[in-house]
Short mmCIF file of C-alpha atoms in Angstrom, two decimals:
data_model
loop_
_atom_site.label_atom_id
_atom_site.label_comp_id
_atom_site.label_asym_id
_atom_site.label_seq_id
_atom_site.Cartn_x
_atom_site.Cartn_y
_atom_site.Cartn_z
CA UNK A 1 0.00 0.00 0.00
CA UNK A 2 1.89 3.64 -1.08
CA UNK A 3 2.29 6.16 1.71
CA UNK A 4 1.77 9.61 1.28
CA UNK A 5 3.91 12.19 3.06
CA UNK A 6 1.71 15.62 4.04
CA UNK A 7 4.27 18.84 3.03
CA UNK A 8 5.76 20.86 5.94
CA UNK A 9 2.95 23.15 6.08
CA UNK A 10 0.14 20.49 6.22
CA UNK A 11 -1.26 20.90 2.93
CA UNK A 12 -2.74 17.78 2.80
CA UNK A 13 -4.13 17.77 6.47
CA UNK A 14 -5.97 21.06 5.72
CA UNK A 15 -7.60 19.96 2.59
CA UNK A 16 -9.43 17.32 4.00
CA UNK A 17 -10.66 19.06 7.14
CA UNK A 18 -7.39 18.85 10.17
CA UNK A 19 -8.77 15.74 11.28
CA UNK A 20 -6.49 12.63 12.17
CA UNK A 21 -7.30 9.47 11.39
CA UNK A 22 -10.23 10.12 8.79
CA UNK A 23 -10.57 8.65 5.74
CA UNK A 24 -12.20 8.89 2.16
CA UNK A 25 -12.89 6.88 -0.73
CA UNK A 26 -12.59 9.12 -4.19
CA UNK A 27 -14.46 8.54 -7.49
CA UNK A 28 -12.42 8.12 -10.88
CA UNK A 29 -13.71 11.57 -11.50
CA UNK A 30 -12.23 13.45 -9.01
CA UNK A 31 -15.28 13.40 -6.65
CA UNK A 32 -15.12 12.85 -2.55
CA UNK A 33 -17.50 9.85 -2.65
CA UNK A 34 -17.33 8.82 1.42
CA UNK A 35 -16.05 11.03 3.67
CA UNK A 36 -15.29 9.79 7.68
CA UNK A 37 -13.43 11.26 10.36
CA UNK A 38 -12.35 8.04 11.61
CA UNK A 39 -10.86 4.87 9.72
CA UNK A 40 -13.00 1.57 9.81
CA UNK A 41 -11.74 -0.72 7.37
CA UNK A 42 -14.92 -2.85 7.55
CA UNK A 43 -17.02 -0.56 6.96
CA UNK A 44 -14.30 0.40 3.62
CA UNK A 45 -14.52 -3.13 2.77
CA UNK A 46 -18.00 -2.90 2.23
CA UNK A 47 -18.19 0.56 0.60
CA UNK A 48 -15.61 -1.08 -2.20
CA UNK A 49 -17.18 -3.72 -2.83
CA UNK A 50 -19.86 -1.56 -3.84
CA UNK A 51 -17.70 0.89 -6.03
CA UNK A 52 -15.43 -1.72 -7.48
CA UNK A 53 -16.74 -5.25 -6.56
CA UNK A 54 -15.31 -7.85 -4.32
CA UNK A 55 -12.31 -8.44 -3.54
CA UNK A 56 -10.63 -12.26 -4.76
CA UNK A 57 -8.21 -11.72 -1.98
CA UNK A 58 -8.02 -10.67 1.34
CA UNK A 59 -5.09 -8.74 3.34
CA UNK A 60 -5.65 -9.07 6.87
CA UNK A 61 -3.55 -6.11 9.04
CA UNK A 62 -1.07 -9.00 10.48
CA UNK A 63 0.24 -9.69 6.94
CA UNK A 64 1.28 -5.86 5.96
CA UNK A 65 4.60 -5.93 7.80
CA UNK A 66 3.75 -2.56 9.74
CA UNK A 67 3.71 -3.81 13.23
CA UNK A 68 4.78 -0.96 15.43
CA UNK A 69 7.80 -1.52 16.96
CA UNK A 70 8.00 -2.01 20.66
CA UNK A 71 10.57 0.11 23.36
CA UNK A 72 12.28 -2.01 26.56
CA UNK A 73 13.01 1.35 28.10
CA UNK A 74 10.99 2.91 30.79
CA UNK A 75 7.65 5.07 31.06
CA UNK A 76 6.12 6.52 33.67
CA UNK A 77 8.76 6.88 36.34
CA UNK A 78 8.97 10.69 35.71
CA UNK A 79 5.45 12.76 37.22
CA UNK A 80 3.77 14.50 34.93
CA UNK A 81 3.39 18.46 34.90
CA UNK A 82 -0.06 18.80 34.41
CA UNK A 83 -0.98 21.62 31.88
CA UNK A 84 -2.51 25.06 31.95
CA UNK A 85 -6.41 24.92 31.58
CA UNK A 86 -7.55 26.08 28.59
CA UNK A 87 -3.86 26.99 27.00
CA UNK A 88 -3.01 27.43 23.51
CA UNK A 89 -0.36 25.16 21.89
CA UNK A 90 2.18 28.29 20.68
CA UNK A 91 4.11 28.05 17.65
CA UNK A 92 7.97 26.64 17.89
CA UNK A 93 10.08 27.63 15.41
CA UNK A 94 13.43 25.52 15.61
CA UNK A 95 16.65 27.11 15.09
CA UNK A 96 19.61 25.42 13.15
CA UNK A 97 22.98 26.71 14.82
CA UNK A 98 25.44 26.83 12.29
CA UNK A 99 29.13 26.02 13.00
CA UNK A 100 31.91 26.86 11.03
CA UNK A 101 30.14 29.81 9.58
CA UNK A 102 32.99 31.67 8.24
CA UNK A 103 33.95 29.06 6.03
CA UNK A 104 30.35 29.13 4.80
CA UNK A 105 30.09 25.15 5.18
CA UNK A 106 27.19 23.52 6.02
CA UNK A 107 26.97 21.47 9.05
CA UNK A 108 25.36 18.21 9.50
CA UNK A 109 22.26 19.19 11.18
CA UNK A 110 21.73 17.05 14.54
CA UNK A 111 17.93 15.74 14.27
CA UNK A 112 15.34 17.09 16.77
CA UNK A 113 15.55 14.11 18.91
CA UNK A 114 13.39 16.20 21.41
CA UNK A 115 10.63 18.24 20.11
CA UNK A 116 9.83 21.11 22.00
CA UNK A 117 6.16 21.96 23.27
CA UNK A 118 4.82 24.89 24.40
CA UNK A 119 1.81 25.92 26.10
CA UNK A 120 0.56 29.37 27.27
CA UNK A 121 -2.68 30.70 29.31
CA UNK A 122 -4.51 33.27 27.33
CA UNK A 123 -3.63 35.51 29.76
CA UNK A 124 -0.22 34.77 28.94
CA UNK A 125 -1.26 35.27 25.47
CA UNK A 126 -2.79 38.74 26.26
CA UNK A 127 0.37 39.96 27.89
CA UNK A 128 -0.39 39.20 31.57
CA UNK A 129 1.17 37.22 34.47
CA UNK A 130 0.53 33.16 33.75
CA UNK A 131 2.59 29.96 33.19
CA UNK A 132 4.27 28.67 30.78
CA UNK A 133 4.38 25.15 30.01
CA UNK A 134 7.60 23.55 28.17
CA UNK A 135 7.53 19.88 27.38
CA UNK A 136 9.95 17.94 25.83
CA UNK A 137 9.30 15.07 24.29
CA UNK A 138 11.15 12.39 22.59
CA UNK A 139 10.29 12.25 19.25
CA UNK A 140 9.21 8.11 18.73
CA UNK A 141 10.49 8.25 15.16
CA UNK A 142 14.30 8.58 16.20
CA UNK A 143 14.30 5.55 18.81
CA UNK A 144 16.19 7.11 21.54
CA UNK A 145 15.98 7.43 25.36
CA UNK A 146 17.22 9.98 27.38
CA UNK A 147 20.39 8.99 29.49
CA UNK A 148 20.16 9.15 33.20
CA UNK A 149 23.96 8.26 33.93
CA UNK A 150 24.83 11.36 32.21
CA UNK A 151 23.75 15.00 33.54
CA UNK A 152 20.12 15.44 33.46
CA UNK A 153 18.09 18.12 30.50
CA UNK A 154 18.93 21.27 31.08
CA UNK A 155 17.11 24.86 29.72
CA UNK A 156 17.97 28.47 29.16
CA UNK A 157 15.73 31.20 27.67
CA UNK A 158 16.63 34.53 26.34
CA UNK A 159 13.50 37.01 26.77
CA UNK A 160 13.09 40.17 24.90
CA UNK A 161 12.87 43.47 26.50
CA UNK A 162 9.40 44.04 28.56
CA UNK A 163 8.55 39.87 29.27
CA UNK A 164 9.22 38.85 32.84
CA UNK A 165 10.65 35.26 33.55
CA UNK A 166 10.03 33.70 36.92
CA UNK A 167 13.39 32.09 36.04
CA UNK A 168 15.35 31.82 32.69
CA UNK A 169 16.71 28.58 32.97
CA UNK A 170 15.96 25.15 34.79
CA UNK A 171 16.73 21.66 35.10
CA UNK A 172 15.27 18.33 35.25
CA UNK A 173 15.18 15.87 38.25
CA UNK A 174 17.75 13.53 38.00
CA UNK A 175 15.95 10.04 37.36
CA UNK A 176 17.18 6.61 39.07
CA UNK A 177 16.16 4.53 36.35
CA UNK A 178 19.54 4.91 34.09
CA UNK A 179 17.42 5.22 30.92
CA UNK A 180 14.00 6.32 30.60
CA UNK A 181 11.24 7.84 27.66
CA UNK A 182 9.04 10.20 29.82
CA UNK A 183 8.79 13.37 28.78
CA UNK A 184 10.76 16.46 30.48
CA UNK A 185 8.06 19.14 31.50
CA UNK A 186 8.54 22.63 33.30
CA UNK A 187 6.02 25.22 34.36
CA UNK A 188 7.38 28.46 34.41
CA UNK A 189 5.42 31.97 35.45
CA UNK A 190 5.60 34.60 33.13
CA UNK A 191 4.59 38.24 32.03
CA UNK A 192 4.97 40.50 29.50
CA UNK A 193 4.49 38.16 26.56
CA UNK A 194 3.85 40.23 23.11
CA UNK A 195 4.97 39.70 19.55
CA UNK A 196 8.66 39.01 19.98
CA UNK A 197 9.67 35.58 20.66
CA UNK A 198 11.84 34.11 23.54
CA UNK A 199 14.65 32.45 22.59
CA UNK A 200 15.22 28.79 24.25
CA UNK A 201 18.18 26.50 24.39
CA UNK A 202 18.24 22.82 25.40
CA UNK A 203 21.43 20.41 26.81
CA UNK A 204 20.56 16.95 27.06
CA UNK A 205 22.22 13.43 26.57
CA UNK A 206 20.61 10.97 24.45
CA UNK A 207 21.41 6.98 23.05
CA UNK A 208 19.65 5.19 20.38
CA UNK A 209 17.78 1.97 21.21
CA UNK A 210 20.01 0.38 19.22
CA UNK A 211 22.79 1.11 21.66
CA UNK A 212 25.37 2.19 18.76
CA UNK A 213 25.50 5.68 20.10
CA UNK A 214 24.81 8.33 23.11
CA UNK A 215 25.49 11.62 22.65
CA UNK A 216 25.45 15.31 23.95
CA UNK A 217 23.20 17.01 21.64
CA UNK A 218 21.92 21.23 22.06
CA UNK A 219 19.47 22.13 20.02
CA UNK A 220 17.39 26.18 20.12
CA UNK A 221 13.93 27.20 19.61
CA UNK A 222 11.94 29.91 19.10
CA UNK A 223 9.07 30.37 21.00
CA UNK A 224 6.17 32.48 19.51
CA UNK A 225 3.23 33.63 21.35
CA UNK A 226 0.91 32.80 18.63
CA UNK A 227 -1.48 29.65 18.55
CA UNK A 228 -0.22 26.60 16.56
CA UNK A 229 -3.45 25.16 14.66
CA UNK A 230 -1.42 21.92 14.05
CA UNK A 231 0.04 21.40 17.04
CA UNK A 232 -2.08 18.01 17.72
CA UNK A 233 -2.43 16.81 20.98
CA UNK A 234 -0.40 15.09 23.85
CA UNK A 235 -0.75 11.68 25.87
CA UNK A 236 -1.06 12.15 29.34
CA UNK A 237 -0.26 15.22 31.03
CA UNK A 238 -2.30 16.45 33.57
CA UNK A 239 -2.47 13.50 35.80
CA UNK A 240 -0.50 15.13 38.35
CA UNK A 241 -2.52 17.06 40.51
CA UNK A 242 -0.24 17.44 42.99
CA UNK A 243 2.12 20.62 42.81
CA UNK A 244 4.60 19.16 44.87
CA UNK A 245 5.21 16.36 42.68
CA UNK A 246 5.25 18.89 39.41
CA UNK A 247 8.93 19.76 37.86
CA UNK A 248 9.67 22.94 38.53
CA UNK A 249 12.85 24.73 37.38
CA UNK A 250 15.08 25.43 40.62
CA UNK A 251 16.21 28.70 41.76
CA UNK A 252 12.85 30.30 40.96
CA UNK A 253 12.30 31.05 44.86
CA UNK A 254 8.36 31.27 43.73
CA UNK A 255 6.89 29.96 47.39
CA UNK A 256 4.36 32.83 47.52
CA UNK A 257 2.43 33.10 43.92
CA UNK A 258 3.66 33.72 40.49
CA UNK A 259 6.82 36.10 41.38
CA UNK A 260 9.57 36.41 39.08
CA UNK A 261 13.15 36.53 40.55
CA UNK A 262 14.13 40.09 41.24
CA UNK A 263 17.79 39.27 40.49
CA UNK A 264 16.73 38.01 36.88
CA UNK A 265 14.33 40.60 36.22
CA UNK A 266 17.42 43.33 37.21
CA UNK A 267 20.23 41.71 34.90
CA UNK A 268 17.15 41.81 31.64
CA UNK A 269 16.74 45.70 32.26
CA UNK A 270 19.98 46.86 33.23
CA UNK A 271 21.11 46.95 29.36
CA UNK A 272 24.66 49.16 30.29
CA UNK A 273 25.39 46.74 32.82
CA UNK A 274 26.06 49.58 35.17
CA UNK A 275 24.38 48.18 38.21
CA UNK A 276 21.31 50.66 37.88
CA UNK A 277 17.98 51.08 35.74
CA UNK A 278 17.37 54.03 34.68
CA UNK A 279 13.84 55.44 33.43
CA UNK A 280 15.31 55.06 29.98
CA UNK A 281 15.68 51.26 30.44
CA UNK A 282 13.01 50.60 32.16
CA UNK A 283 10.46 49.77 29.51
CA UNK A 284 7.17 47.43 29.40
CA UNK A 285 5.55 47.01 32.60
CA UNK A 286 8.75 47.97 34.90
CA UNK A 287 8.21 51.77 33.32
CA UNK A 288 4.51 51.52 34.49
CA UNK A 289 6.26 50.65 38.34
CA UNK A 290 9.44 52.71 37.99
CA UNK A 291 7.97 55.10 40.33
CA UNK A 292 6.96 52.76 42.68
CA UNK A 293 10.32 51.09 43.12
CA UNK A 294 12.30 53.84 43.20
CA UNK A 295 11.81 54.92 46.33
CA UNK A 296 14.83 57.63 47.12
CA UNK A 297 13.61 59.04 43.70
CA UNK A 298 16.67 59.63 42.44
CA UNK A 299 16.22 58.88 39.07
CA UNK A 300 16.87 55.37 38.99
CA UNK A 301 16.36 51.97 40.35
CA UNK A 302 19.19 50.00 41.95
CA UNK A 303 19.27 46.10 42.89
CA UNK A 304 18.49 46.67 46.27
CA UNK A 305 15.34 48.72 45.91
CA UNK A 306 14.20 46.02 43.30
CA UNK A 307 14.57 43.30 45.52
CA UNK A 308 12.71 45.28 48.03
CA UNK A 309 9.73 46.08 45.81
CA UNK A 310 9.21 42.34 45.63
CA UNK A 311 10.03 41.70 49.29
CA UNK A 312 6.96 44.36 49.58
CA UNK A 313 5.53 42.32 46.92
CA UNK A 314 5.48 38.96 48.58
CA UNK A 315 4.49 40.77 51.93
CA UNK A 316 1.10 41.56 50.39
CA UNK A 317 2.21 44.71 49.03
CA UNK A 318 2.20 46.42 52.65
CA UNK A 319 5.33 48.32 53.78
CA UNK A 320 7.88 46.52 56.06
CA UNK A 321 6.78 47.46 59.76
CA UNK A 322 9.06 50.01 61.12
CA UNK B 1 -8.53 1.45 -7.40
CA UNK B 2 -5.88 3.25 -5.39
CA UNK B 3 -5.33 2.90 -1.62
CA UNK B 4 -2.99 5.47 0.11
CA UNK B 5 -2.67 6.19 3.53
CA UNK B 6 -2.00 9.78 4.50
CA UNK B 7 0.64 10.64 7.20
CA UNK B 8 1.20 13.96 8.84
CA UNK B 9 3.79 14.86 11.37
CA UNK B 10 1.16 17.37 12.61
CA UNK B 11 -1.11 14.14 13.22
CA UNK B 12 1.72 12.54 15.70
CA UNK B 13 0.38 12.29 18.97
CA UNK B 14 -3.26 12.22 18.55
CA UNK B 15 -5.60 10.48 19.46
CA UNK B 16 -9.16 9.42 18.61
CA UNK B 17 -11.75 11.80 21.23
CA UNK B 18 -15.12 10.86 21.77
CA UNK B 19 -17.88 11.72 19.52
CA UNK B 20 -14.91 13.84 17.29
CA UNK B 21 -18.09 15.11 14.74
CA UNK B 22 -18.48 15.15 10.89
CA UNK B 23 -15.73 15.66 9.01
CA UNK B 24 -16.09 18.75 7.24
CA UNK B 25 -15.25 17.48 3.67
CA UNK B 26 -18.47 16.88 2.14
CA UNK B 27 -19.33 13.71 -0.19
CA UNK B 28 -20.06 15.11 -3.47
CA UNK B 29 -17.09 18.22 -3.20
CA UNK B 30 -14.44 17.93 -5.85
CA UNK B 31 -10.80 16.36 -4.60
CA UNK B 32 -8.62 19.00 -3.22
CA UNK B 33 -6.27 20.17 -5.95
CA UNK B 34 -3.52 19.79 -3.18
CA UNK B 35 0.22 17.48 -3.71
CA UNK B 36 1.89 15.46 -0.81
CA UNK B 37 5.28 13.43 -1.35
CA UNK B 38 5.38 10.16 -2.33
CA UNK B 39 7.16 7.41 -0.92
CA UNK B 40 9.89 7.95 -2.77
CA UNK B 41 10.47 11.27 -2.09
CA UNK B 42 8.75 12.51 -5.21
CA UNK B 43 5.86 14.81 -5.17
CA UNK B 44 1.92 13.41 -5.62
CA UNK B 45 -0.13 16.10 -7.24
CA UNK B 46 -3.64 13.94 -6.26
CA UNK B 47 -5.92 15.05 -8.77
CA UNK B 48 -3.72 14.16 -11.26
CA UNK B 49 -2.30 10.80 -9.96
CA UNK B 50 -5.90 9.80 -8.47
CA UNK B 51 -7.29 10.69 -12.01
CA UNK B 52 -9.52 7.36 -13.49
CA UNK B 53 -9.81 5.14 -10.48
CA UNK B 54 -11.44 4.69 -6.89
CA UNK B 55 -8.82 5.73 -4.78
CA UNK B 56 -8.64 5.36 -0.90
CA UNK B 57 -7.35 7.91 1.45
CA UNK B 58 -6.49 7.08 4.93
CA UNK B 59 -4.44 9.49 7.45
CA UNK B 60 -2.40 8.35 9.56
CA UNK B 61 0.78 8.93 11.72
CA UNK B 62 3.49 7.04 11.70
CA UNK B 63 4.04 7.46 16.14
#
């Protein structure tokens, strides 16, 4: 039986209405004759024999040699982050990081063994404080695992001016099992979120199945806050409902609600590096608050006054007690 | 007659929900004048290659 490949921009899956699984039986002329959104071969078998007449022989499923293939490495020993209600799948736009660049050589390009997910709130969407949801999921088609002996998946994001990270980078949990297939997830509060993209880069280590290799491998996305109509959907998820169990990058310090870290909100604005914002700098929501945090009014906004305004923040947005 | 079965990488991952509707391709509408890539790597205009025969589509993915 021939296989059809859709194009990169789902040509194919748009003309016959986004749905997975379907399937439709088409005249000699060019006409849509039976149209399902769900396969059932009996059901075919019957409309056939109708069109073209029975069939002298049979092909049961077993005989086709297309047997999926089945894993010996683990699932499941790695909780599950559950999701944002209601988010929107966002657009990823992978980035090929050229090497060698001033010999204008191509590289070999490193597949996507992990393909990046992202999720977003439509508040997030609309510019306001949420979470972001990152996923990473071994892509099935590659037969790899991720390996545990080495260092576990790491993440770093670049923001653009004006969006607020509750951190920019994170880690996973390091997992016992020494070779595992769950997916890597993170939630991570943010604000600000417009038209620019942020800028994410992954570290992890991953082996084939096959054991021939294991292997470092980096790979960079960007992350656009608009919603991807072909992003599909994802297995499980969302059968943790226990917080404590969720991964969470560390060094956040977000115990009390969605607050970004003061030191990582400082370093984004402070664009001379000169250990002050200035009104000039501050730009997106932190010009809205300049006047609020700078409390000697002097003109601009140090570290320490920062960190304060989120101490004052955390306190409920009351004053320290003198 | 022609059977093909239709994979998408935009298709990997999901799953069948419950009572997932009508598809929105009407019997009686005219093929989409769309081309996918064959097999081989070579592209599959379908209203020219489907041309003369019953033809089955099927989507599919391949995870």
């Amino acid at each position: 039986m021939p296989w059809l490949a859709d194009s990169m921009t789902n040509e194919l899956k748009h003309a016959f209405g986004d749905k997975n699984n379907s399937e439709f039986v088409i005249s000699p002329e060019g006409k849509i004759v039976v149209s399902r959104t769900w396969s059932d071969p009996e059901q075919l078998r019957e409309e056939l024999a109708g069109f073209v007449g029975e069939s002298e022989t049979v092909t049961k499923p077993s005989k086709n040699g297309q047997q999926p293939k089945r894993t010996e490495y683990t699932r499941g020993v790695v909780p599950r982050v559950k999701r944002p209600s209601g988010a929107s799948v966002l657009k990823i736009e992978p980035v090929i990081v050229a090497e060698g660049d001033e010999e204008e050589t191509v590289p070999p390009v490193e597949p996507f063994y992990a393909k990046l997910r992202a999720e977003a709130t439509r508040a997030v969407m609309d510019g306001d404080e949420g979470e972001l949801y990152l996923g990473f999921h071994l892509d099935p088609i590659y037969e790899v695992h991720w390996n545990n002996l080495a260092a576990p998946l790491k993440f770093s994001i670049s923001a653009p001016d004006g969006v607020e990270l509750e951190v920019t980078e994170g880690e996973a949990a390091k997992v016992e099992e020494k070779a595992d297939l769950d997916p890597r997830e993170f939630l991570v509060g943010i604000k600000g979120a417009g038209d620019e993209p942020l800028r994410l880069r992954v570290d992890y280590f991953a082996c084939d199945n096959g054991d021939k290799w294991c292997k470092a491998i980096r790979q960079e996305y960007l992350i656009h806050f608009q919603t991807d109509r072909d992003a599909g959907r994802v297995q499980g998820g969302g059968g943790s409902r226990d917080r404590s169990k969720m991964q969470r990058p560390p060094g956040g310090g977000n115990t009390k609600g969605r607050m970004p870290n003061p030191d990582v909100i400082f370093t984004r604005f402070d664009a001379d590096k000169d250990g002050k914002i200035t009104k000039e700098e501050a730009t997106g929501p932190m010009e809205r608050r300049f006047p609020m945090m700078d409390t000697d009014k002097d003109g601009v906004v140090t570290r320490e006054e920062l960190k304060s305004r989120f101490e004052r923040m955390r306190g409920g947005g009351r004053s320290p007690a003198k | 007659m022609g059977a093909l079965l239709a994979g998408s990488q935009a298709f990997a991952q999901q799953r069948k929900l419950p009572g997932a509707g009508t598809s929105p391709i009407k019997v009686g509408s005219e093929l989409a004048d769309v081309t996918a890539i064959d097999e081989d790597g070579n592209e599959f205009p379908l209203r020219q290659k489907l041309k003369g025969r019953h033809a089955v589509i099927t989507f599919g993915c391949l995870t």
